[in-house]
Coordinates of C-alpha atoms and ligand atoms in Angstrom, one line a residue:
Chain A
M1 CA 0.0 0.0 0.0
A2 CA 2.7 2.5 1.1
E3 CA 4.6 2.1 -2.2
T4 CA 1.5 3.1 -4.2
L5 CA 1.4 6.5 -2.5
S6 CA 3.6 8.9 -4.2
R7 CA 6.3 10.6 -2.2
P8 CA 5.2 14.1 -0.9
Q9 CA 6.4 16.8 -3.2
N10 CA 6.3 20.0 -1.1
P11 CA 6.4 21.0 2.6
R12 CA 2.6 21.2 2.9
E13 CA 2.3 17.7 1.8
W14 CA 4.9 16.7 4.3
L15 CA 3.1 18.5 7.0
A16 CA -0.2 16.7 6.1
L17 CA 1.6 13.4 6.1
V18 CA 3.1 14.0 9.5
L19 CA -0.2 15.1 10.9
V20 CA -2.1 12.1 9.6
W21 CA 0.5 9.6 10.7
G22 CA 0.9 11.4 14.0
A23 CA -2.9 11.3 14.7
A24 CA -3.0 7.6 13.8
G25 CA 0.1 6.9 15.9
L26 CA -1.3 8.7 18.9
V27 CA -4.6 6.8 18.9
T28 CA -2.8 3.5 18.5
A29 CA -0.3 4.4 21.2
V30 CA -3.0 5.3 23.7
F31 CA -4.8 2.1 23.0
C32 CA -1.6 0.0 23.3
W33 CA -0.7 1.8 26.6
L34 CA -4.2 1.1 28.0
L35 CA -4.1 -2.5 27.0
G36 CA -0.5 -2.9 28.1
D37 CA -1.3 -1.5 31.5
I38 CA -4.3 -3.8 32.0
V39 CA -2.4 -6.9 30.8
W40 CA 0.7 -6.0 32.9
H41 CA -1.2 -5.6 36.1
G42 CA -4.0 -8.1 35.5
L43 CA -2.4 -11.1 33.8
S44 CA -0.8 -12.6 36.9
H45 CA -4.1 -12.7 38.8
V46 CA -6.2 -14.3 36.1
S47 CA -6.4 -18.1 36.6
W48 CA -9.1 -20.8 36.4
T49 CA -9.9 -20.3 40.0
F50 CA -10.3 -16.6 39.5
L51 CA -12.7 -17.2 36.7
T52 CA -14.8 -19.7 38.6
A53 CA -14.6 -18.8 42.3
P54 CA -17.0 -16.4 44.0
P55 CA -15.7 -13.1 45.2
E56 CA -14.6 -12.8 48.9
N57 CA -14.1 -9.9 51.1
A58 CA -16.0 -7.5 48.8
G59 CA -14.0 -8.7 45.9
R60 CA -10.5 -8.1 47.3
R61 CA -9.9 -11.8 47.2
G62 CA -11.6 -14.7 45.5
G63 CA -12.8 -14.6 41.9
I64 CA -15.5 -13.5 39.6
G65 CA -17.5 -16.7 38.8
P66 CA -21.0 -15.4 39.7
I67 CA -20.2 -12.1 38.0
L68 CA -19.3 -13.8 34.8
V69 CA -22.6 -15.7 35.0
S70 CA -24.6 -12.6 35.6
T71 CA -22.9 -10.7 32.8
S72 CA -23.6 -13.5 30.3
L73 CA -27.2 -13.7 31.4
I74 CA -27.7 -10.0 31.1
L75 CA -26.1 -10.1 27.7
G76 CA -28.3 -13.1 26.7
V77 CA -31.5 -11.3 27.7
C78 CA -30.4 -8.2 25.9
L79 CA -29.6 -10.1 22.7
S80 CA -32.6 -12.4 22.7
V81 CA -34.9 -9.4 22.9
S82 CA -33.0 -6.9 20.8
L83 CA -32.1 -9.2 17.8
P84 CA -35.7 -10.1 16.8
I85 CA -37.1 -6.7 17.4
G86 CA -34.1 -5.0 15.8
I87 CA -34.2 -7.1 12.6
G88 CA -38.0 -6.8 12.4
T89 CA -37.9 -3.0 12.7
A90 CA -35.0 -2.8 10.2
V91 CA -37.0 -4.8 7.7
L92 CA -40.0 -2.7 8.2
L93 CA -38.0 0.5 7.8
A94 CA -35.9 -0.6 4.8
E95 CA -38.3 -2.7 2.8
F96 CA -41.8 -1.7 3.7
T97 CA -41.5 2.1 4.4
S98 CA -40.8 4.6 1.8
N99 CA -37.8 6.9 2.4
H100 CA -40.0 10.0 2.4
S101 CA -43.0 8.8 4.4
L102 CA -43.7 10.6 7.6
F103 CA -43.6 7.4 9.6
G104 CA -40.2 6.4 8.2
R105 CA -38.7 9.8 8.8
M106 CA -40.0 10.1 12.3
T107 CA -38.9 6.6 13.3
R108 CA -35.4 7.1 11.9
R109 CA -35.0 10.5 13.5
S110 CA -36.1 9.1 16.9
L111 CA -33.7 6.2 16.6
D112 CA -30.8 8.5 15.8
V113 CA -31.6 10.6 18.8
L114 CA -32.0 7.6 21.1
A115 CA -28.6 6.2 19.9
G116 CA -27.0 9.3 21.3
V117 CA -28.8 9.4 24.6
P118 CA -26.4 8.9 27.6
S119 CA -26.7 5.5 29.2
I120 CA -27.5 6.9 32.6
V121 CA -30.8 8.1 31.1
F122 CA -31.5 4.6 29.9
G123 CA -30.6 3.4 33.4
L124 CA -33.2 5.8 35.0
F125 CA -35.8 4.8 32.5
G126 CA -35.2 1.1 33.1
N127 CA -35.4 1.6 36.8
A128 CA -38.7 3.5 36.6
F129 CA -40.2 1.2 33.9
F130 CA -38.9 -2.3 34.3
C131 CA -38.0 -2.3 38.0
K132 CA -40.9 -0.3 39.3
T133 CA -43.8 -0.1 36.8
L134 CA -43.5 -3.7 35.6
G135 CA -42.4 -4.8 39.1
L136 CA -39.4 -6.8 38.0
G137 CA -37.3 -5.2 40.7
F138 CA -33.5 -5.1 40.6
S139 CA -32.9 -8.1 38.4
I140 CA -31.0 -9.5 35.6
L141 CA -34.2 -9.3 33.5
S142 CA -34.5 -5.6 34.2
G143 CA -30.9 -5.0 33.3
G144 CA -31.0 -7.1 30.1
L145 CA -34.2 -5.3 29.0
T146 CA -32.7 -1.9 29.7
L147 CA -29.6 -2.8 27.7
A148 CA -31.8 -4.0 24.9
C149 CA -33.5 -0.6 24.8
M150 CA -30.0 1.0 24.6
V151 CA -28.7 -1.3 21.9
L152 CA -31.7 -1.3 19.7
P153 CA -31.2 2.0 18.0
I154 CA -27.7 1.1 16.9
L155 CA -28.7 -2.4 15.9
I156 CA -31.8 -1.2 13.9
R157 CA -30.0 1.6 12.1
S158 CA -27.0 -0.5 11.0
T159 CA -29.2 -3.4 10.0
E160 CA -31.4 -1.1 8.0
E161 CA -28.2 0.2 6.2
G162 CA -27.4 -3.4 5.5
F163 CA -30.7 -3.8 3.7
R164 CA -30.4 -0.6 1.9
A165 CA -26.9 -1.6 0.7
V166 CA -28.5 -4.6 -1.2
P167 CA -28.8 -3.5 -4.9
T168 CA -32.3 -2.9 -6.1
S169 CA -31.6 -5.2 -9.0
Y170 CA -31.9 -8.2 -6.6
R171 CA -35.4 -7.1 -5.7
L172 CA -36.4 -6.5 -9.2
S173 CA -35.0 -9.7 -10.7
A174 CA -36.5 -11.7 -7.8
A175 CA -39.9 -10.1 -8.4
A176 CA -39.6 -10.6 -12.1
L177 CA -39.2 -14.3 -11.5
G178 CA -42.5 -14.3 -9.6
L179 CA -40.9 -14.7 -6.1
S180 CA -42.9 -13.4 -3.3
R181 CA -41.7 -10.6 -1.1
T182 CA -41.3 -12.9 1.9
T183 CA -39.2 -15.4 -0.1
T184 CA -37.1 -12.6 -1.5
L185 CA -36.6 -11.2 2.0
V186 CA -35.7 -14.4 3.7
H187 CA -33.6 -16.0 1.0
L188 CA -31.9 -13.1 -0.7
L189 CA -32.1 -9.8 1.2
L190 CA -31.6 -11.2 4.7
P191 CA -28.3 -13.0 3.9
A192 CA -27.1 -10.0 1.9
A193 CA -28.0 -7.7 4.8
V194 CA -26.1 -9.7 7.4
P195 CA -22.9 -7.7 7.3
G196 CA -24.8 -4.6 8.4
L197 CA -26.5 -6.6 11.1
L198 CA -23.1 -7.9 12.3
V199 CA -21.7 -4.4 12.4
G200 CA -24.6 -3.3 14.5
L201 CA -24.2 -6.4 16.7
V202 CA -20.5 -5.6 17.4
L203 CA -21.2 -2.0 18.2
G204 CA -24.2 -2.9 20.3
V205 CA -22.7 -5.8 22.2
G206 CA -19.6 -3.7 22.8
R207 CA -21.7 -1.0 24.3
A208 CA -23.8 -3.4 26.3
I209 CA -21.0 -5.4 27.8
A210 CA -19.1 -2.3 28.9
E211 CA -22.2 -0.7 30.4
T212 CA -22.2 0.4 34.0
A213 CA -24.5 3.4 34.4
A214 CA -27.5 1.7 33.0
L215 CA -27.0 -1.4 35.0
I216 CA -26.4 0.1 38.4
F217 CA -30.1 1.1 38.6
T218 CA -31.5 -2.0 37.0
S219 CA -29.6 -5.2 37.6
G220 CA -28.1 -4.0 40.8
Y221 CA -24.8 -5.2 42.3
V222 CA -25.4 -8.2 44.4
D223 CA -22.4 -10.4 43.7
R224 CA -23.9 -13.8 44.6
M225 CA -24.6 -16.4 42.0
P226 CA -28.0 -15.6 40.5
E227 CA -30.6 -18.4 40.7
S228 CA -33.0 -17.0 38.2
L229 CA -33.4 -14.1 35.9
L230 CA -35.4 -12.3 38.6
D231 CA -32.4 -12.3 40.9
S232 CA -30.2 -9.2 41.0
G233 CA -26.8 -9.8 39.5
R234 CA -23.6 -7.8 39.2
A235 CA -22.2 -7.2 35.8
L236 CA -18.4 -7.3 35.1
S237 CA -18.2 -3.6 34.4
I238 CA -20.0 -2.8 37.7
H239 CA -17.6 -5.1 39.5
I240 CA -14.6 -3.3 38.1
F241 CA -16.1 0.1 38.9
D242 CA -16.9 -1.0 42.5
L243 CA -13.5 -2.5 43.1
S244 CA -11.6 0.5 41.8
M245 CA -13.8 3.2 43.4
N246 CA -15.3 1.8 46.5
V247 CA -13.0 -1.0 47.7
S248 CA -9.6 -0.1 48.9
G249 CA -7.1 -2.8 48.1
G250 CA -9.2 -4.1 45.2
D251 CA -7.0 -2.8 42.5
A252 CA -5.4 -6.1 41.6
N253 CA -8.7 -7.9 41.1
A254 CA -10.1 -4.8 39.3
Y255 CA -7.2 -5.1 36.8
A256 CA -7.8 -8.8 36.4
S257 CA -11.5 -8.3 35.8
A258 CA -10.8 -5.6 33.3
L259 CA -8.5 -7.9 31.5
V260 CA -11.3 -10.5 31.4
L261 CA -13.7 -7.9 30.1
V262 CA -11.3 -6.9 27.3
I263 CA -10.7 -10.5 26.3
M264 CA -14.4 -11.1 26.2
L265 CA -14.9 -8.1 24.0
L266 CA -12.1 -9.1 21.6
A267 CA -13.5 -12.7 21.5
I268 CA -16.9 -11.5 20.6
N269 CA -15.6 -9.1 17.9
G270 CA -13.4 -11.9 16.6
T271 CA -16.3 -14.4 16.4
V272 CA -18.5 -11.9 14.7
S273 CA -15.9 -11.0 12.1
W274 CA -15.2 -14.7 11.5
L275 CA -18.9 -15.3 11.1
A276 CA -19.1 -12.3 8.7
I277 CA -16.2 -13.6 6.5
Y278 CA -16.5 -17.4 6.6
G279 CA -20.0 -18.3 7.8
L280 CA -21.7 -15.8 5.6
H281 CA -19.7 -16.4 2.5
R282 CA -20.5 -20.1 2.7
K283 CA -24.2 -19.4 3.3
I284 CA -24.6 -17.0 0.4
V285 CA -22.5 -18.8 -2.1
A286 CA -23.0 -22.4 -1.3
A287 CA -26.3 -22.7 0.5
Chain B
M1 CA -47.2 -20.1 -2.3
T2 CA -49.8 -21.8 -4.4
P3 CA -48.4 -24.9 -6.0
V4 CA -48.6 -24.6 -9.7
E5 CA -48.8 -27.1 -12.5
P6 CA -45.5 -28.9 -12.6
I7 CA -43.4 -28.4 -15.7
T8 CA -43.4 -31.5 -17.8
G9 CA -41.7 -32.5 -20.9
S10 CA -45.0 -32.6 -22.8
R11 CA -45.8 -29.0 -21.8
L12 CA -42.4 -27.9 -23.1
R13 CA -43.0 -29.7 -26.4
H14 CA -46.4 -28.2 -26.5
S15 CA -44.9 -24.7 -26.4
L16 CA -42.4 -25.7 -29.0
E17 CA -45.2 -26.7 -31.4
D18 CA -47.0 -23.5 -30.8
R19 CA -44.9 -21.7 -33.4
P20 CA -46.9 -19.5 -35.7
T21 CA -47.5 -21.6 -38.8
G22 CA -48.6 -18.8 -41.1
G23 CA -52.3 -17.9 -41.1
A24 CA -53.7 -14.9 -39.4
P25 CA -51.4 -13.8 -36.5
Q26 CA -53.2 -13.6 -33.2
P27 CA -52.5 -10.7 -30.9
F28 CA -51.2 -12.0 -27.7
V29 CA -50.3 -8.9 -25.8
E30 CA -52.6 -5.9 -26.2
V31 CA -51.7 -2.6 -24.8
D32 CA -54.4 0.1 -24.9
R33 CA -53.8 3.8 -24.1
L34 CA -51.1 3.0 -21.6
S35 CA -49.5 5.8 -19.6
L36 CA -47.0 5.8 -16.8
Y37 CA -46.2 8.5 -14.3
Y38 CA -43.3 8.7 -11.8
E39 CA -44.4 11.0 -9.0
G40 CA -46.9 12.6 -11.3
K41 CA -44.4 13.2 -14.1
P42 CA -45.2 11.2 -17.3
A43 CA -42.6 8.8 -18.5
F44 CA -44.6 7.8 -21.5
Q45 CA -48.2 8.4 -22.5
D46 CA -51.0 6.9 -24.6
V47 CA -49.2 3.9 -26.0
T48 CA -51.4 1.5 -27.9
L49 CA -49.7 -1.5 -29.3
S50 CA -50.6 -5.1 -30.1
I51 CA -48.0 -7.8 -30.2
N52 CA -48.5 -11.1 -32.0
K53 CA -48.0 -14.5 -30.5
G54 CA -44.6 -16.0 -31.1
C55 CA -43.2 -12.8 -32.6
M56 CA -40.1 -10.9 -31.8
T57 CA -40.9 -7.2 -31.4
A58 CA -38.1 -4.7 -31.1
L59 CA -38.6 -1.5 -29.1
V60 CA -36.3 1.2 -30.3
G61 CA -35.9 4.9 -29.5
P62 CA -33.5 7.4 -27.9
S63 CA -32.5 7.2 -24.2
G64 CA -35.2 8.2 -21.7
C65 CA -38.2 7.7 -24.0
G66 CA -39.7 5.2 -21.6
K67 CA -38.8 1.8 -23.2
T68 CA -37.7 0.2 -19.9
S69 CA -40.7 1.7 -18.1
F70 CA -43.0 0.3 -20.8
L71 CA -41.6 -3.2 -20.2
T72 CA -42.0 -3.0 -16.5
C73 CA -45.7 -2.3 -16.9
L74 CA -46.2 -5.6 -18.6
N75 CA -45.1 -7.8 -15.6
R76 CA -46.3 -5.2 -13.1
L77 CA -42.7 -4.6 -11.8
T78 CA -44.0 -1.1 -11.5
D79 CA -45.8 -2.2 -8.3
L80 CA -42.4 -2.2 -6.6
I81 CA -41.6 1.4 -7.5
A82 CA -43.0 3.9 -5.0
G83 CA -44.8 6.9 -6.6
C84 CA -45.3 5.1 -9.9
R85 CA -48.8 5.2 -11.4
V86 CA -50.0 3.3 -14.5
S87 CA -53.2 4.0 -16.4
G88 CA -54.6 2.3 -19.4
R89 CA -55.2 -1.3 -20.2
I90 CA -53.0 -4.3 -20.9
T91 CA -54.3 -7.8 -21.7
I92 CA -52.0 -10.7 -22.1
D93 CA -53.8 -13.8 -23.4
A94 CA -57.1 -12.4 -22.2
L95 CA -55.7 -11.7 -18.7
A96 CA -56.2 -8.1 -17.5
V97 CA -52.7 -7.4 -16.3
L98 CA -53.4 -4.2 -14.5
A99 CA -56.6 -5.4 -12.7
P100 CA -56.0 -5.1 -8.9
D101 CA -57.0 -8.7 -8.3
T102 CA -54.6 -10.2 -10.9
D103 CA -52.2 -12.7 -9.3
V104 CA -48.9 -11.0 -10.0
I105 CA -46.9 -14.0 -8.9
Q106 CA -48.6 -16.2 -11.6
L107 CA -48.4 -13.3 -14.1
R108 CA -44.7 -12.9 -13.6
R109 CA -44.2 -16.6 -13.9
R110 CA -45.7 -16.4 -17.4
I111 CA -43.6 -13.3 -18.3
G112 CA -39.9 -13.7 -18.0
M113 CA -37.7 -10.6 -17.9
I114 CA -34.0 -10.2 -18.8
F115 CA -32.3 -7.0 -17.6
Q116 CA -29.6 -4.9 -19.1
K117 CA -27.1 -5.8 -16.5
P118 CA -26.8 -9.5 -15.9
N119 CA -28.2 -10.1 -12.4
P120 CA -27.8 -13.6 -11.2
F121 CA -28.3 -14.1 -7.5
P122 CA -25.2 -14.4 -5.3
L123 CA -25.8 -18.1 -5.1
T124 CA -24.3 -21.1 -6.9
I125 CA -25.2 -21.7 -10.5
R126 CA -27.4 -24.6 -9.5
R127 CA -29.2 -22.6 -6.8
N128 CA -29.9 -19.8 -9.2
L129 CA -32.0 -22.1 -11.3
E130 CA -33.3 -24.3 -8.6
F131 CA -34.5 -21.6 -6.2
P132 CA -37.2 -20.0 -8.4
L133 CA -38.4 -23.5 -9.4
R134 CA -38.8 -24.6 -5.8
E135 CA -40.6 -21.4 -5.0
H136 CA -43.1 -22.1 -7.7
G137 CA -43.8 -25.5 -6.1
I138 CA -41.6 -27.7 -8.2
R139 CA -39.9 -29.9 -5.6
D140 CA -39.1 -33.1 -7.4
R141 CA -35.3 -33.5 -7.6
G142 CA -35.3 -35.4 -10.8
Q143 CA -37.5 -32.9 -12.5
I144 CA -35.5 -30.0 -11.3
T145 CA -32.3 -31.6 -12.6
Q146 CA -34.0 -32.3 -15.9
T147 CA -35.2 -28.7 -16.3
M148 CA -31.8 -27.4 -15.3
E149 CA -30.1 -29.4 -18.0
T150 CA -32.7 -28.6 -20.6
T151 CA -32.6 -24.9 -20.1
L152 CA -28.8 -24.7 -19.7
R153 CA -28.6 -26.6 -23.0
D154 CA -31.1 -24.2 -24.5
V155 CA -28.9 -21.2 -23.7
G156 CA -25.8 -23.0 -24.8
L157 CA -24.3 -23.0 -21.3
W158 CA -24.5 -26.6 -20.4
D159 CA -21.1 -27.7 -21.7
E160 CA -19.5 -24.7 -20.1
V161 CA -20.8 -25.1 -16.6
K162 CA -21.9 -28.8 -16.2
N163 CA -18.8 -29.5 -14.2
R164 CA -19.0 -26.4 -12.0
L165 CA -22.7 -26.2 -11.2
D166 CA -21.9 -25.6 -7.5
S167 CA -19.5 -22.7 -8.0
P168 CA -20.8 -19.2 -7.5
A169 CA -22.8 -17.7 -10.4
L170 CA -21.0 -14.4 -10.0
A171 CA -17.7 -16.1 -11.0
L172 CA -19.0 -16.5 -14.5
S173 CA -18.2 -14.1 -17.3
G174 CA -20.7 -11.3 -18.1
G175 CA -22.0 -13.1 -21.2
Q176 CA -22.3 -16.4 -19.3
Q177 CA -24.1 -14.6 -16.5
Q178 CA -26.6 -13.1 -18.9
R179 CA -27.2 -16.5 -20.5
L180 CA -27.7 -18.0 -17.0
C181 CA -30.3 -15.3 -16.3
I182 CA -32.1 -16.2 -19.6
A183 CA -31.9 -19.9 -18.5
R184 CA -33.3 -18.9 -15.1
A185 CA -36.3 -17.2 -16.8
L186 CA -36.8 -20.0 -19.3
A187 CA -36.9 -22.6 -16.6
L188 CA -40.2 -21.3 -15.4
L189 CA -41.7 -21.9 -18.9
P190 CA -42.8 -18.3 -19.6
E191 CA -44.9 -17.4 -22.6
V192 CA -43.6 -13.9 -23.0
L193 CA -40.0 -12.7 -22.6
L194 CA -39.2 -9.1 -21.9
M195 CA -35.6 -8.2 -22.7
D196 CA -34.2 -4.8 -21.8
E197 CA -31.1 -4.3 -23.9
P198 CA -29.8 -7.8 -23.0
C199 CA -26.6 -7.4 -25.0
S200 CA -25.6 -3.9 -24.3
A201 CA -23.6 -4.5 -21.1
L202 CA -21.6 -7.2 -22.8
D203 CA -18.5 -7.2 -25.0
P204 CA -19.2 -7.6 -28.7
L205 CA -18.3 -11.3 -28.7
S206 CA -20.5 -12.3 -25.8
G207 CA -23.1 -10.0 -27.0
G208 CA -23.1 -11.9 -30.3
V209 CA -23.5 -15.2 -28.5
V210 CA -26.5 -13.8 -26.6
E211 CA -28.0 -12.4 -29.7
D212 CA -27.7 -15.8 -31.4
L213 CA -29.4 -17.3 -28.4
I214 CA -32.2 -14.8 -28.6
V215 CA -32.7 -15.6 -32.3
S216 CA -32.9 -19.3 -31.4
L217 CA -35.9 -18.5 -29.2
R218 CA -37.8 -17.0 -32.1
G219 CA -41.3 -18.5 -32.4
R220 CA -41.1 -20.4 -29.1
Y221 CA -41.8 -17.3 -27.1
T222 CA -43.4 -13.9 -27.6
V223 CA -40.4 -11.7 -27.2
L224 CA -40.3 -7.9 -26.6
I225 CA -36.7 -6.7 -26.9
V226 CA -35.5 -3.2 -26.2
T227 CA -32.3 -2.3 -28.1
H228 CA -30.3 0.7 -29.0
N229 CA -28.6 -1.3 -31.7
L230 CA -30.7 -0.7 -34.9
A231 CA -28.7 -3.2 -36.9
Q232 CA -29.5 -5.8 -34.2
A233 CA -33.2 -4.9 -34.3
R234 CA -33.2 -5.2 -38.0
R235 CA -31.4 -8.6 -37.9
I236 CA -33.6 -10.2 -35.3
A237 CA -37.0 -8.6 -35.1
D238 CA -40.2 -9.4 -36.9
H239 CA -41.9 -6.2 -35.7
A240 CA -40.6 -2.9 -34.5
A241 CA -41.9 0.0 -32.5
L242 CA -40.3 3.4 -32.2
F243 CA -40.6 5.5 -29.0
W244 CA -39.7 9.1 -28.9
V245 CA -39.9 11.9 -26.4
Q246 CA -42.5 14.5 -27.3
N247 CA -43.6 17.4 -25.0
G248 CA -41.6 15.9 -22.1
A249 CA -43.2 12.4 -22.3
G250 CA -42.4 9.3 -24.3
R251 CA -44.8 8.4 -27.2
L252 CA -45.1 5.5 -29.5
I253 CA -44.4 7.1 -32.9
E254 CA -44.8 4.2 -35.2
A255 CA -45.1 0.4 -35.1
G256 CA -45.2 -2.1 -37.8
T257 CA -43.3 -5.0 -39.3
A258 CA -39.5 -4.6 -39.1
K259 CA -39.3 -4.5 -42.8
Q260 CA -41.8 -1.7 -43.1
I261 CA -40.2 0.4 -40.2
F262 CA -36.7 0.0 -41.5
E263 CA -37.4 0.2 -45.2
E264 CA -40.6 2.3 -45.7
P265 CA -41.0 4.3 -42.6
R266 CA -44.2 6.4 -42.7
D267 CA -43.3 8.9 -40.0
P268 CA -40.5 11.4 -40.7
L269 CA -39.1 10.9 -37.2
T270 CA -38.8 7.2 -37.9
A271 CA -37.2 7.9 -41.2
A272 CA -34.7 10.1 -39.6
Y273 CA -34.0 7.7 -36.8
V274 CA -33.5 4.6 -38.9
S275 CA -31.4 6.4 -41.4
G276 CA -29.1 7.2 -38.5
M277 CA -28.1 3.6 -38.6
R278 CA -26.3 4.2 -41.9
G279 CA -24.7 7.5 -40.8
Ligands
ATP1 N1 -37.8 4.8 -10.9 C1 -37.9 6.0 -11.5 N2 -38.3 7.1 -10.9 C2 -38.5 8.3 -11.5 N3 -38.3 8.5 -12.8 C3 -37.9 7.5 -13.5 C4 -37.7 6.2 -12.9 N4 -37.3 5.3 -13.9 C5 -37.2 6.1 -15.1 N5 -37.6 7.3 -14.8 C6 -37.7 8.4 -15.8 O1 -38.7 8.0 -16.8 C7 -38.2 8.3 -18.1 C8 -38.1 7.1 -19.0 O2 -37.1 6.2 -18.4 P1 -36.8 4.8 -19.0 O3 -35.8 4.2 -18.2 O4 -38.1 4.0 -19.2 O5 -36.2 5.1 -20.5 P2 -35.5 4.2 -21.5 O6 -36.2 4.4 -22.8 O7 -35.4 2.8 -21.0 O8 -34.1 4.8 -21.6 P3 -32.7 4.1 -21.8 O9 -32.6 3.8 -23.3 O10 -31.6 5.1 -21.4 O11 -32.7 2.8 -21.0 C9 -36.9 9.0 -17.9 O12 -37.1 10.4 -18.0 C10 -36.4 8.6 -16.6 O13 -35.7 9.6 -16.0
MG2 MG1 -33.8 1.5 -20.4

């Protein structure tokens, strides 16, 4: 790639080059420093016992077993609610609503606003609506549902973009062959829109798994092993927050938990990218 | 999905024997005062045209005179375009095409369409042919395989792809893709074929192969073909119709046999347009 760029000719081009590379370098350096710091302080504490044992002494000792379980359950609730609703809404917006209709414009505008709303607002909403009005209390269910509300705007908008990116010629040629809209949607448009969906999923899950503010008010921070979705459960990010802010002497375990969180994020991103490249390619071309 | 009459060899032969054998030509597609508006703006207006069974009719005319739009009315692809309104009457084999209660799925099965840009689905070659058949209720493996081979032979693609049916259709060359699209349409045993500049996105050689293929379909299907290539229209068409933009909307200027349009045009516009092919 570098060879194809021609050598800068004058000082202004040199300056631009330095600025561009400088900015990119800075961002990468900050990220590496953060990651390095976490790995450096956290790696020695991460072990199988740490991953499975319950926390002791407010988290200063022991592990994060129940917290991992709660985190996964919250994420599971969030995805199993947001995926179907998200895909459904995206299909409605992209395939059955004209770009200019009032309904389409209003829905899109609201989603864009919602996507930018601070998570603490979602937390307060979740607390008022799921915990109090629906009577779910501080529970994994409340937390997951609140996260779903938070993730939905991102998921819907990027899935919708995925659908819009599918060339109209597919729709026309499918219709010209007498294929029904449902068939076209399920067999042609949906697979072709999956990349957009996956992008939304990565962004959404990334936001959800790192969420603290929205969960403090909804899933609470009880660090026992949850017995049902109606139990309160502490998410990993809240655990890290608690250890580093409220528990003196919890730094070591905070670092280790942060490392686990980062690895989880990378693993999810990796899986989704893998799905996008291999799984999808096979599905579209060979199915 | 309503299951439809399965495709059988006998039906295929039947359609082969349906060639016009002289005698009075029967109008198969009849278009009466058809107009089309995009967002209230007319694309073409007041087109009245009748097309005989088994004939190859070429639609010619300058860019933007509504030829593509005209084709999309015949299989109601216009339903998919928001803000598009069609008025007038179309009957195909006594079926009122524009009537609201017409089963468009069945209609489109009877009317195949080939687009300017080859547009196979991003599936394998096999799935491209199999998928529409299955959706039209043909589930029998043997029958699907049989239809696949017959249509691929019809478009001259069988020998080129028989060993790679499970490779992606998009890996084929442009001309092969276009022939695959024709095969995909033929597999549903249509009676009418709408072709929108089927050769113009191809290199001259592949374009020639596709043109030969279209000529080989003569008589077996009622074909409407849009082309910018007057020499091609003259080579392959039995009938021709000239569209032109007048007062901001497309109009049908003249229609007749290809011989009459190209050799004794009545309208001065037609005369000017077809003489352009020499210039
Ligand atoms: N989907 C659409 N929405 C709005 N206007 C359209 C649409 N499709 C076509 N038009 C307009 O309708 C007119 C006729 O277009 P059409 O594509 O039918 O012409 P054409 O004869 O096929 O041209 P070409 O030879 O360039 O393919 C043009 O003015 C075009 O801009
Ligand atoms: Mg056109």
